[in-house]
Amino acid sequence: VMAMAEGTETKVAGVVNWVRNNNVFIQDATGGFLLYGTDLKPEIGKKIVAKGKRGSFNGSPQLSDAVIESTEAGSLIDPVVTDLATLCGDSTALKYFGQRVKVLGVFIEKYDEYGNAYLTDGAGLSVKCHYMTPDSTTYPAGKKVSLTAVASQYKDTFQFQGDVAGFEAVVAGKKD
């Protein structure tokens, strides 16, 4: 589907790994994808089949005007364990798109005016956790954490999407 020309009608299938408004991220054994539609309300963890047109939005590949054709029981795919440098690398910009990933031993860099957390690897990379607003008392700037979330991008900038439950404090002395 990623290689299809924009506007091509197609179907996709996968397990729902994140839902935010009209955006649904799905994943299968080959990768992840974004569905965009006006009436999408599937449950996380369900396997779905959807149809629509191959499109994109600000650099993110998607299935536009998506309509869910079927839903059945499913289970989340285990996250790929990786690091920020790999996720943000030019050659892998879309390799992990829409997939559940887990980054170990990163730090809360800061919070923006909306409460979104930014993570850093301490080596110059900074990644926004879009609509992810953990409690800044529990997770203050400088806190070492691991995060499980969905890899995404907006305007060619890598970001995370997900639930604040994906944040885990790293215990001092514990191996990442």
Short mmCIF file of N, CA and C in Angstrom, two decimals:
data_model
loop_
_atom_site.label_atom_id
_atom_site.label_comp_id
_atom_site.label_asym_id
_atom_site.label_seq_id
_atom_site.Cartn_x
_atom_site.Cartn_y
_atom_site.Cartn_z
N VAL A 1 0.83 -1.20 0.00
CA VAL A 1 0.00 0.00 0.00
C VAL A 1 0.88 1.26 0.00
N MET A 2 2.00 1.21 0.73
CA MET A 2 2.90 2.38 0.78
C MET A 2 3.39 2.75 -0.63
N ALA A 3 3.58 1.77 -1.49
CA ALA A 3 4.13 2.01 -2.83
C ALA A 3 3.07 2.43 -3.84
N MET A 4 1.79 2.32 -3.49
CA MET A 4 0.72 2.66 -4.43
C MET A 4 0.67 4.15 -4.71
N ALA A 5 0.21 4.47 -5.90
CA ALA A 5 0.01 5.88 -6.28
C ALA A 5 -1.14 6.46 -5.45
N GLU A 6 -1.03 7.73 -5.11
CA GLU A 6 -2.11 8.39 -4.38
C GLU A 6 -3.38 8.37 -5.20
N GLY A 7 -4.49 8.16 -4.52
CA GLY A 7 -5.79 8.10 -5.18
C GLY A 7 -6.22 6.69 -5.54
N THR A 8 -5.31 5.71 -5.40
CA THR A 8 -5.63 4.32 -5.72
C THR A 8 -6.55 3.74 -4.65
N GLU A 9 -7.67 3.15 -5.08
CA GLU A 9 -8.59 2.47 -4.16
C GLU A 9 -7.95 1.17 -3.72
N THR A 10 -8.03 0.87 -2.42
CA THR A 10 -7.43 -0.36 -1.92
C THR A 10 -8.06 -0.76 -0.59
N LYS A 11 -7.65 -1.92 -0.10
CA LYS A 11 -8.05 -2.40 1.21
C LYS A 11 -6.80 -2.67 2.03
N VAL A 12 -6.92 -2.49 3.33
CA VAL A 12 -5.85 -2.83 4.26
C VAL A 12 -6.45 -3.59 5.43
N ALA A 13 -5.61 -4.38 6.08
CA ALA A 13 -6.05 -5.12 7.26
C ALA A 13 -4.96 -5.02 8.31
N GLY A 14 -5.35 -5.00 9.55
CA GLY A 14 -4.38 -4.96 10.63
C GLY A 14 -5.05 -4.83 11.97
N VAL A 15 -4.23 -4.85 13.00
CA VAL A 15 -4.71 -4.71 14.37
C VAL A 15 -4.63 -3.22 14.75
N VAL A 16 -5.69 -2.72 15.33
CA VAL A 16 -5.75 -1.32 15.75
C VAL A 16 -4.82 -1.14 16.95
N ASN A 17 -3.82 -0.23 16.80
CA ASN A 17 -2.91 0.00 17.91
C ASN A 17 -3.00 1.41 18.51
N TRP A 18 -3.74 2.31 17.88
CA TRP A 18 -3.97 3.63 18.47
C TRP A 18 -5.10 4.33 17.72
N VAL A 19 -5.95 5.02 18.45
CA VAL A 19 -7.06 5.78 17.87
C VAL A 19 -7.03 7.18 18.47
N ARG A 20 -7.05 8.19 17.63
CA ARG A 20 -7.13 9.58 18.09
C ARG A 20 -8.03 10.33 17.12
N ASN A 21 -9.22 10.71 17.59
CA ASN A 21 -10.20 11.41 16.76
C ASN A 21 -10.51 10.59 15.51
N ASN A 22 -10.24 11.15 14.32
CA ASN A 22 -10.53 10.46 13.06
C ASN A 22 -9.33 9.68 12.53
N ASN A 23 -8.28 9.54 13.34
CA ASN A 23 -7.07 8.85 12.94
C ASN A 23 -6.98 7.50 13.65
N VAL A 24 -6.78 6.45 12.87
CA VAL A 24 -6.65 5.10 13.41
C VAL A 24 -5.36 4.50 12.87
N PHE A 25 -4.47 4.12 13.77
CA PHE A 25 -3.24 3.45 13.37
C PHE A 25 -3.46 1.95 13.47
N ILE A 26 -3.10 1.23 12.40
CA ILE A 26 -3.19 -0.22 12.40
C ILE A 26 -1.81 -0.79 12.08
N GLN A 27 -1.63 -2.06 12.43
CA GLN A 27 -0.37 -2.73 12.20
C GLN A 27 -0.61 -4.20 11.90
N ASP A 28 0.21 -4.73 10.99
CA ASP A 28 0.23 -6.18 10.76
C ASP A 28 1.69 -6.60 10.76
N ALA A 29 1.98 -7.81 10.33
CA ALA A 29 3.35 -8.33 10.36
C ALA A 29 4.28 -7.58 9.41
N THR A 30 3.73 -6.85 8.44
CA THR A 30 4.58 -6.15 7.47
C THR A 30 4.84 -4.69 7.82
N GLY A 31 4.07 -4.12 8.74
CA GLY A 31 4.28 -2.72 9.12
C GLY A 31 3.01 -2.07 9.61
N GLY A 32 3.04 -0.74 9.66
CA GLY A 32 1.91 0.01 10.17
C GLY A 32 1.37 0.97 9.13
N PHE A 33 0.16 1.48 9.39
CA PHE A 33 -0.48 2.39 8.46
C PHE A 33 -1.49 3.25 9.21
N LEU A 34 -1.79 4.41 8.65
CA LEU A 34 -2.76 5.33 9.21
C LEU A 34 -4.03 5.32 8.38
N LEU A 35 -5.16 5.18 9.04
CA LEU A 35 -6.46 5.28 8.39
C LEU A 35 -7.07 6.61 8.81
N TYR A 36 -7.65 7.32 7.86
CA TYR A 36 -8.33 8.56 8.18
C TYR A 36 -9.74 8.48 7.62
N GLY A 37 -10.71 8.70 8.49
CA GLY A 37 -12.11 8.68 8.08
C GLY A 37 -12.95 9.43 9.08
N THR A 38 -14.16 9.76 8.69
CA THR A 38 -15.00 10.58 9.56
C THR A 38 -15.76 9.79 10.61
N ASP A 39 -15.89 8.48 10.42
CA ASP A 39 -16.72 7.71 11.33
C ASP A 39 -16.00 6.47 11.85
N LEU A 40 -14.71 6.55 12.09
CA LEU A 40 -13.94 5.41 12.54
C LEU A 40 -13.87 5.39 14.06
N LYS A 41 -14.38 4.33 14.67
CA LYS A 41 -14.35 4.22 16.12
C LYS A 41 -14.03 2.79 16.56
N PRO A 42 -13.00 2.16 15.97
CA PRO A 42 -12.69 0.79 16.37
C PRO A 42 -11.98 0.74 17.73
N GLU A 43 -12.02 -0.41 18.37
CA GLU A 43 -11.35 -0.60 19.65
C GLU A 43 -9.90 -0.99 19.42
N ILE A 44 -9.03 -0.49 20.28
CA ILE A 44 -7.63 -0.89 20.24
C ILE A 44 -7.54 -2.39 20.50
N GLY A 45 -6.74 -3.08 19.70
CA GLY A 45 -6.58 -4.52 19.83
C GLY A 45 -7.46 -5.33 18.89
N LYS A 46 -8.42 -4.69 18.24
CA LYS A 46 -9.28 -5.40 17.28
C LYS A 46 -8.60 -5.49 15.92
N LYS A 47 -8.82 -6.58 15.21
CA LYS A 47 -8.33 -6.72 13.85
C LYS A 47 -9.42 -6.20 12.92
N ILE A 48 -9.04 -5.31 12.00
CA ILE A 48 -10.03 -4.73 11.10
C ILE A 48 -9.58 -4.85 9.65
N VAL A 49 -10.55 -4.75 8.76
CA VAL A 49 -10.31 -4.60 7.33
C VAL A 49 -10.99 -3.29 6.95
N ALA A 50 -10.26 -2.44 6.24
CA ALA A 50 -10.82 -1.15 5.84
C ALA A 50 -10.52 -0.90 4.37
N LYS A 51 -11.37 -0.11 3.74
CA LYS A 51 -11.13 0.28 2.35
C LYS A 51 -11.09 1.79 2.28
N GLY A 52 -10.44 2.30 1.24
CA GLY A 52 -10.35 3.73 1.03
C GLY A 52 -9.36 4.02 -0.09
N LYS A 53 -8.89 5.27 -0.14
CA LYS A 53 -7.95 5.69 -1.18
C LYS A 53 -6.59 5.96 -0.57
N ARG A 54 -5.56 5.48 -1.24
CA ARG A 54 -4.19 5.76 -0.79
C ARG A 54 -3.97 7.26 -0.89
N GLY A 55 -3.56 7.86 0.21
CA GLY A 55 -3.32 9.29 0.24
C GLY A 55 -2.19 9.63 1.18
N SER A 56 -2.07 10.90 1.51
CA SER A 56 -1.09 11.33 2.50
C SER A 56 -1.56 12.65 3.11
N PHE A 57 -1.04 12.93 4.30
CA PHE A 57 -1.35 14.17 4.98
C PHE A 57 -0.08 14.69 5.64
N ASN A 58 0.43 15.80 5.17
CA ASN A 58 1.63 16.41 5.73
C ASN A 58 2.77 15.42 5.92
N GLY A 59 2.97 14.59 4.90
CA GLY A 59 4.08 13.64 4.93
C GLY A 59 3.75 12.28 5.50
N SER A 60 2.57 12.11 6.04
CA SER A 60 2.18 10.83 6.61
C SER A 60 1.34 10.05 5.60
N PRO A 61 1.77 8.84 5.25
CA PRO A 61 0.95 8.03 4.35
C PRO A 61 -0.34 7.60 5.06
N GLN A 62 -1.43 7.57 4.32
CA GLN A 62 -2.69 7.18 4.95
C GLN A 62 -3.65 6.60 3.93
N LEU A 63 -4.67 5.96 4.46
CA LEU A 63 -5.80 5.53 3.68
C LEU A 63 -6.88 6.57 3.94
N SER A 64 -7.17 7.41 2.95
CA SER A 64 -8.13 8.50 3.09
C SER A 64 -9.55 7.99 2.86
N ASP A 65 -10.51 8.69 3.45
CA ASP A 65 -11.92 8.31 3.33
C ASP A 65 -12.12 6.85 3.71
N ALA A 66 -11.40 6.40 4.72
CA ALA A 66 -11.43 5.00 5.13
C ALA A 66 -12.79 4.62 5.71
N VAL A 67 -13.21 3.42 5.35
CA VAL A 67 -14.44 2.83 5.87
C VAL A 67 -14.09 1.43 6.35
N ILE A 68 -14.48 1.11 7.56
CA ILE A 68 -14.21 -0.22 8.11
C ILE A 68 -15.24 -1.20 7.56
N GLU A 69 -14.74 -2.28 6.96
CA GLU A 69 -15.61 -3.30 6.40
C GLU A 69 -15.88 -4.44 7.37
N SER A 70 -14.89 -4.78 8.21
CA SER A 70 -15.10 -5.86 9.17
C SER A 70 -14.20 -5.67 10.39
N THR A 71 -14.66 -6.23 11.50
CA THR A 71 -13.93 -6.18 12.77
C THR A 71 -14.02 -7.55 13.41
N GLU A 72 -12.89 -8.01 13.98
CA GLU A 72 -12.90 -9.28 14.70
C GLU A 72 -11.90 -9.21 15.85
N ALA A 73 -11.90 -10.22 16.68
CA ALA A 73 -10.96 -10.27 17.80
C ALA A 73 -9.53 -10.26 17.28
N GLY A 74 -8.67 -9.64 18.01
CA GLY A 74 -7.26 -9.58 17.65
C GLY A 74 -6.44 -9.31 18.90
N SER A 75 -5.16 -9.11 18.74
CA SER A 75 -4.31 -8.74 19.87
C SER A 75 -3.18 -7.86 19.36
N LEU A 76 -2.77 -6.95 20.22
CA LEU A 76 -1.70 -6.02 19.85
C LEU A 76 -0.43 -6.77 19.51
N ILE A 77 0.28 -6.27 18.53
CA ILE A 77 1.57 -6.82 18.15
C ILE A 77 2.61 -6.26 19.11
N ASP A 78 3.54 -7.11 19.56
CA ASP A 78 4.58 -6.66 20.47
C ASP A 78 5.36 -5.52 19.85
N PRO A 79 5.74 -4.53 20.66
CA PRO A 79 6.48 -3.39 20.12
C PRO A 79 7.89 -3.77 19.69
N VAL A 80 8.40 -3.06 18.70
CA VAL A 80 9.80 -3.18 18.29
C VAL A 80 10.61 -2.37 19.29
N VAL A 81 11.60 -2.99 19.90
CA VAL A 81 12.47 -2.27 20.85
C VAL A 81 13.60 -1.65 20.05
N THR A 82 13.74 -0.32 20.16
CA THR A 82 14.72 0.41 19.37
C THR A 82 15.14 1.67 20.12
N ASP A 83 15.85 2.56 19.45
CA ASP A 83 16.31 3.80 20.08
C ASP A 83 15.90 5.00 19.23
N LEU A 84 16.04 6.20 19.80
CA LEU A 84 15.61 7.40 19.08
C LEU A 84 16.41 7.62 17.81
N ALA A 85 17.71 7.35 17.84
CA ALA A 85 18.54 7.57 16.65
C ALA A 85 18.05 6.72 15.48
N THR A 86 17.68 5.48 15.75
CA THR A 86 17.16 4.60 14.69
C THR A 86 15.82 5.11 14.18
N LEU A 87 14.94 5.48 15.08
CA LEU A 87 13.61 5.95 14.69
C LEU A 87 13.65 7.25 13.90
N CYS A 88 14.60 8.11 14.21
CA CYS A 88 14.68 9.43 13.57
C CYS A 88 15.61 9.45 12.37
N GLY A 89 16.27 8.34 12.06
CA GLY A 89 17.22 8.32 10.95
C GLY A 89 16.55 8.54 9.61
N ASP A 90 17.25 9.25 8.73
CA ASP A 90 16.71 9.56 7.40
C ASP A 90 16.33 8.31 6.62
N SER A 91 17.15 7.27 6.71
CA SER A 91 16.89 6.08 5.90
C SER A 91 15.73 5.25 6.44
N THR A 92 15.29 5.53 7.66
CA THR A 92 14.20 4.74 8.25
C THR A 92 12.98 5.60 8.57
N ALA A 93 12.88 6.77 7.96
CA ALA A 93 11.83 7.71 8.33
C ALA A 93 10.44 7.07 8.36
N LEU A 94 10.13 6.20 7.41
CA LEU A 94 8.81 5.57 7.38
C LEU A 94 8.86 4.08 7.71
N LYS A 95 10.03 3.55 8.00
CA LYS A 95 10.15 2.12 8.27
C LYS A 95 9.28 1.68 9.46
N TYR A 96 9.21 2.51 10.49
CA TYR A 96 8.46 2.16 11.69
C TYR A 96 7.11 2.86 11.78
N PHE A 97 6.75 3.62 10.76
CA PHE A 97 5.52 4.40 10.79
C PHE A 97 4.31 3.53 11.13
N GLY A 98 3.51 3.97 12.08
CA GLY A 98 2.28 3.28 12.45
C GLY A 98 2.48 2.05 13.30
N GLN A 99 3.71 1.72 13.64
CA GLN A 99 3.99 0.53 14.43
C GLN A 99 4.19 0.89 15.90
N ARG A 100 3.90 -0.08 16.76
CA ARG A 100 4.21 0.06 18.17
C ARG A 100 5.71 -0.11 18.34
N VAL A 101 6.33 0.84 19.03
CA VAL A 101 7.76 0.80 19.30
C VAL A 101 7.98 1.04 20.79
N LYS A 102 9.13 0.60 21.27
CA LYS A 102 9.51 0.85 22.66
C LYS A 102 10.93 1.38 22.66
N VAL A 103 11.11 2.55 23.26
CA VAL A 103 12.44 3.12 23.42
C VAL A 103 12.79 3.02 24.91
N LEU A 104 14.02 2.62 25.16
CA LEU A 104 14.48 2.38 26.52
C LEU A 104 15.42 3.50 26.96
N GLY A 105 15.35 3.87 28.23
CA GLY A 105 16.32 4.75 28.84
C GLY A 105 16.51 6.10 28.18
N VAL A 106 15.41 6.76 27.84
CA VAL A 106 15.45 8.13 27.33
C VAL A 106 15.03 9.07 28.47
N PHE A 107 15.12 10.35 28.24
CA PHE A 107 14.82 11.32 29.29
C PHE A 107 13.70 12.26 28.87
N ILE A 108 12.88 12.64 29.86
CA ILE A 108 11.91 13.70 29.62
C ILE A 108 12.73 14.98 29.47
N GLU A 109 12.68 15.58 28.29
CA GLU A 109 13.45 16.79 28.04
C GLU A 109 12.72 18.02 28.56
N LYS A 110 11.42 18.10 28.20
CA LYS A 110 10.63 19.28 28.54
C LYS A 110 9.17 18.98 28.26
N TYR A 111 8.33 19.96 28.58
CA TYR A 111 6.92 19.93 28.23
C TYR A 111 6.60 21.21 27.47
N ASP A 112 5.74 21.11 26.45
CA ASP A 112 5.34 22.33 25.76
C ASP A 112 4.15 22.97 26.48
N GLU A 113 3.64 24.06 25.93
CA GLU A 113 2.56 24.81 26.58
C GLU A 113 1.26 24.01 26.68
N TYR A 114 1.14 22.92 25.94
CA TYR A 114 -0.05 22.07 25.99
C TYR A 114 0.14 20.86 26.88
N GLY A 115 1.33 20.71 27.46
CA GLY A 115 1.62 19.58 28.34
C GLY A 115 2.19 18.37 27.62
N ASN A 116 2.40 18.47 26.30
CA ASN A 116 3.01 17.35 25.56
C ASN A 116 4.46 17.18 26.00
N ALA A 117 4.84 15.94 26.28
CA ALA A 117 6.22 15.64 26.68
C ALA A 117 7.10 15.58 25.44
N TYR A 118 8.37 15.93 25.62
CA TYR A 118 9.41 15.75 24.61
C TYR A 118 10.46 14.85 25.23
N LEU A 119 10.91 13.87 24.46
CA LEU A 119 11.94 12.96 24.93
C LEU A 119 13.26 13.28 24.26
N THR A 120 14.35 13.01 24.96
CA THR A 120 15.68 13.17 24.39
C THR A 120 16.52 11.95 24.73
N ASP A 121 17.49 11.70 23.88
CA ASP A 121 18.43 10.61 24.15
C ASP A 121 19.70 11.13 24.81
N GLY A 122 19.74 12.43 25.06
CA GLY A 122 20.92 13.03 25.66
C GLY A 122 22.02 13.32 24.65
N ALA A 123 21.79 12.98 23.39
CA ALA A 123 22.80 13.18 22.34
C ALA A 123 22.29 14.14 21.27
N GLY A 124 21.32 14.98 21.63
CA GLY A 124 20.86 16.00 20.70
C GLY A 124 19.52 15.74 20.04
N LEU A 125 18.99 14.54 20.12
CA LEU A 125 17.68 14.26 19.53
C LEU A 125 16.57 14.65 20.49
N SER A 126 15.51 15.22 19.96
CA SER A 126 14.35 15.61 20.73
C SER A 126 13.11 15.19 19.95
N VAL A 127 12.22 14.43 20.59
CA VAL A 127 11.04 13.90 19.91
C VAL A 127 9.79 14.24 20.71
N LYS A 128 8.80 14.80 20.01
CA LYS A 128 7.52 15.15 20.63
C LYS A 128 6.67 13.91 20.83
N CYS A 129 6.03 13.86 21.99
CA CYS A 129 5.04 12.83 22.28
C CYS A 129 3.69 13.51 22.09
N HIS A 130 3.14 13.42 20.88
CA HIS A 130 1.95 14.16 20.45
C HIS A 130 0.73 13.74 21.25
N TYR A 131 0.10 14.71 21.89
CA TYR A 131 -1.06 14.49 22.76
C TYR A 131 -0.77 13.51 23.90
N MET A 132 0.47 13.43 24.29
CA MET A 132 0.86 12.59 25.42
C MET A 132 1.32 13.52 26.53
N THR A 133 0.48 13.67 27.55
CA THR A 133 0.72 14.63 28.61
C THR A 133 0.78 13.93 29.97
N PRO A 134 1.90 13.28 30.24
CA PRO A 134 2.01 12.61 31.54
C PRO A 134 2.08 13.63 32.68
N ASP A 135 1.81 13.20 33.88
CA ASP A 135 1.89 14.07 35.04
C ASP A 135 3.34 14.53 35.23
N SER A 136 3.57 15.83 35.16
CA SER A 136 4.93 16.35 35.24
C SER A 136 5.53 16.25 36.64
N THR A 137 4.72 15.95 37.64
CA THR A 137 5.26 15.71 38.98
C THR A 137 5.84 14.30 39.04
N THR A 138 5.14 13.33 38.48
CA THR A 138 5.62 11.96 38.42
C THR A 138 6.76 11.82 37.42
N TYR A 139 6.66 12.54 36.31
CA TYR A 139 7.65 12.49 35.24
C TYR A 139 8.20 13.90 34.97
N PRO A 140 9.02 14.43 35.90
CA PRO A 140 9.56 15.78 35.68
C PRO A 140 10.64 15.78 34.60
N ALA A 141 10.93 16.96 34.07
CA ALA A 141 12.03 17.09 33.12
C ALA A 141 13.29 16.52 33.76
N GLY A 142 14.02 15.74 32.97
CA GLY A 142 15.22 15.08 33.45
C GLY A 142 15.01 13.65 33.89
N LYS A 143 13.76 13.24 34.07
CA LYS A 143 13.44 11.88 34.51
C LYS A 143 13.76 10.88 33.41
N LYS A 144 14.43 9.78 33.76
CA LYS A 144 14.74 8.72 32.81
C LYS A 144 13.53 7.80 32.70
N VAL A 145 13.11 7.53 31.47
CA VAL A 145 11.92 6.72 31.23
C VAL A 145 12.14 5.77 30.07
N SER A 146 11.24 4.83 29.94
CA SER A 146 11.08 4.04 28.73
C SER A 146 9.67 4.35 28.24
N LEU A 147 9.46 4.26 26.94
CA LEU A 147 8.15 4.61 26.38
C LEU A 147 7.74 3.59 25.34
N THR A 148 6.50 3.15 25.44
CA THR A 148 5.87 2.33 24.40
C THR A 148 4.79 3.19 23.77
N ALA A 149 4.88 3.38 22.45
CA ALA A 149 3.94 4.25 21.74
C ALA A 149 3.94 3.86 20.26
N VAL A 150 3.18 4.58 19.47
CA VAL A 150 3.12 4.36 18.03
C VAL A 150 4.02 5.38 17.34
N ALA A 151 4.86 4.90 16.43
CA ALA A 151 5.74 5.77 15.65
C ALA A 151 4.91 6.50 14.61
N SER A 152 5.13 7.80 14.51
CA SER A 152 4.35 8.62 13.60
C SER A 152 5.25 9.72 13.03
N GLN A 153 4.71 10.50 12.14
CA GLN A 153 5.43 11.69 11.68
C GLN A 153 4.41 12.72 11.24
N TYR A 154 4.84 13.96 11.29
CA TYR A 154 4.03 15.07 10.85
C TYR A 154 4.96 16.09 10.21
N LYS A 155 4.69 16.44 8.97
CA LYS A 155 5.54 17.35 8.21
C LYS A 155 7.00 16.89 8.25
N ASP A 156 7.20 15.60 8.00
CA ASP A 156 8.52 14.99 7.93
C ASP A 156 9.29 15.02 9.25
N THR A 157 8.62 15.23 10.36
CA THR A 157 9.25 15.20 11.67
C THR A 157 8.71 14.02 12.45
N PHE A 158 9.59 13.16 12.93
CA PHE A 158 9.19 11.99 13.70
C PHE A 158 8.54 12.42 15.01
N GLN A 159 7.51 11.68 15.43
CA GLN A 159 6.86 11.91 16.72
C GLN A 159 6.24 10.62 17.22
N PHE A 160 5.86 10.61 18.47
CA PHE A 160 5.15 9.47 19.07
C PHE A 160 3.68 9.82 19.23
N GLN A 161 2.83 8.81 19.10
CA GLN A 161 1.40 8.92 19.39
C GLN A 161 1.10 7.82 20.39
N GLY A 162 0.22 8.07 21.32
CA GLY A 162 -0.15 7.01 22.25
C GLY A 162 -0.76 7.52 23.52
N ASP A 163 -0.77 6.65 24.49
CA ASP A 163 -1.39 6.89 25.78
C ASP A 163 -0.30 7.14 26.81
N VAL A 164 -0.57 7.98 27.78
CA VAL A 164 0.43 8.23 28.81
C VAL A 164 0.78 6.98 29.60
N ALA A 165 -0.06 5.95 29.53
CA ALA A 165 0.25 4.68 30.20
C ALA A 165 1.49 4.03 29.59
N GLY A 166 1.92 4.50 28.41
CA GLY A 166 3.12 3.97 27.78
C GLY A 166 4.41 4.41 28.44
N PHE A 167 4.34 5.44 29.30
CA PHE A 167 5.53 5.91 30.01
C PHE A 167 5.81 4.98 31.19
N GLU A 168 7.07 4.62 31.36
CA GLU A 168 7.49 3.82 32.50
C GLU A 168 8.75 4.47 33.06
N ALA A 169 8.76 4.72 34.36
CA ALA A 169 9.96 5.26 34.99
C ALA A 169 11.02 4.18 35.02
N VAL A 170 12.27 4.57 34.75
CA VAL A 170 13.39 3.64 34.83
C VAL A 170 13.93 3.73 36.24
N VAL A 171 13.97 2.58 36.90
CA VAL A 171 14.45 2.52 38.28
C VAL A 171 15.97 2.58 38.29
N ALA A 172 16.54 3.42 39.16
CA ALA A 172 18.00 3.55 39.25
C ALA A 172 18.62 2.18 39.49
N GLY A 173 19.67 1.90 38.75
CA GLY A 173 20.38 0.62 38.90
C GLY A 173 19.77 -0.52 38.10
N LYS A 174 18.59 -0.32 37.56
CA LYS A 174 17.92 -1.36 36.76
C LYS A 174 18.43 -1.27 35.33
N LYS A 175 18.78 -2.41 34.77
CA LYS A 175 19.24 -2.42 33.39
C LYS A 175 18.06 -2.09 32.46
N ASP A 176 18.31 -1.19 31.48
CA ASP A 176 17.28 -0.83 30.51
C ASP A 176 17.02 -2.02 29.67
#
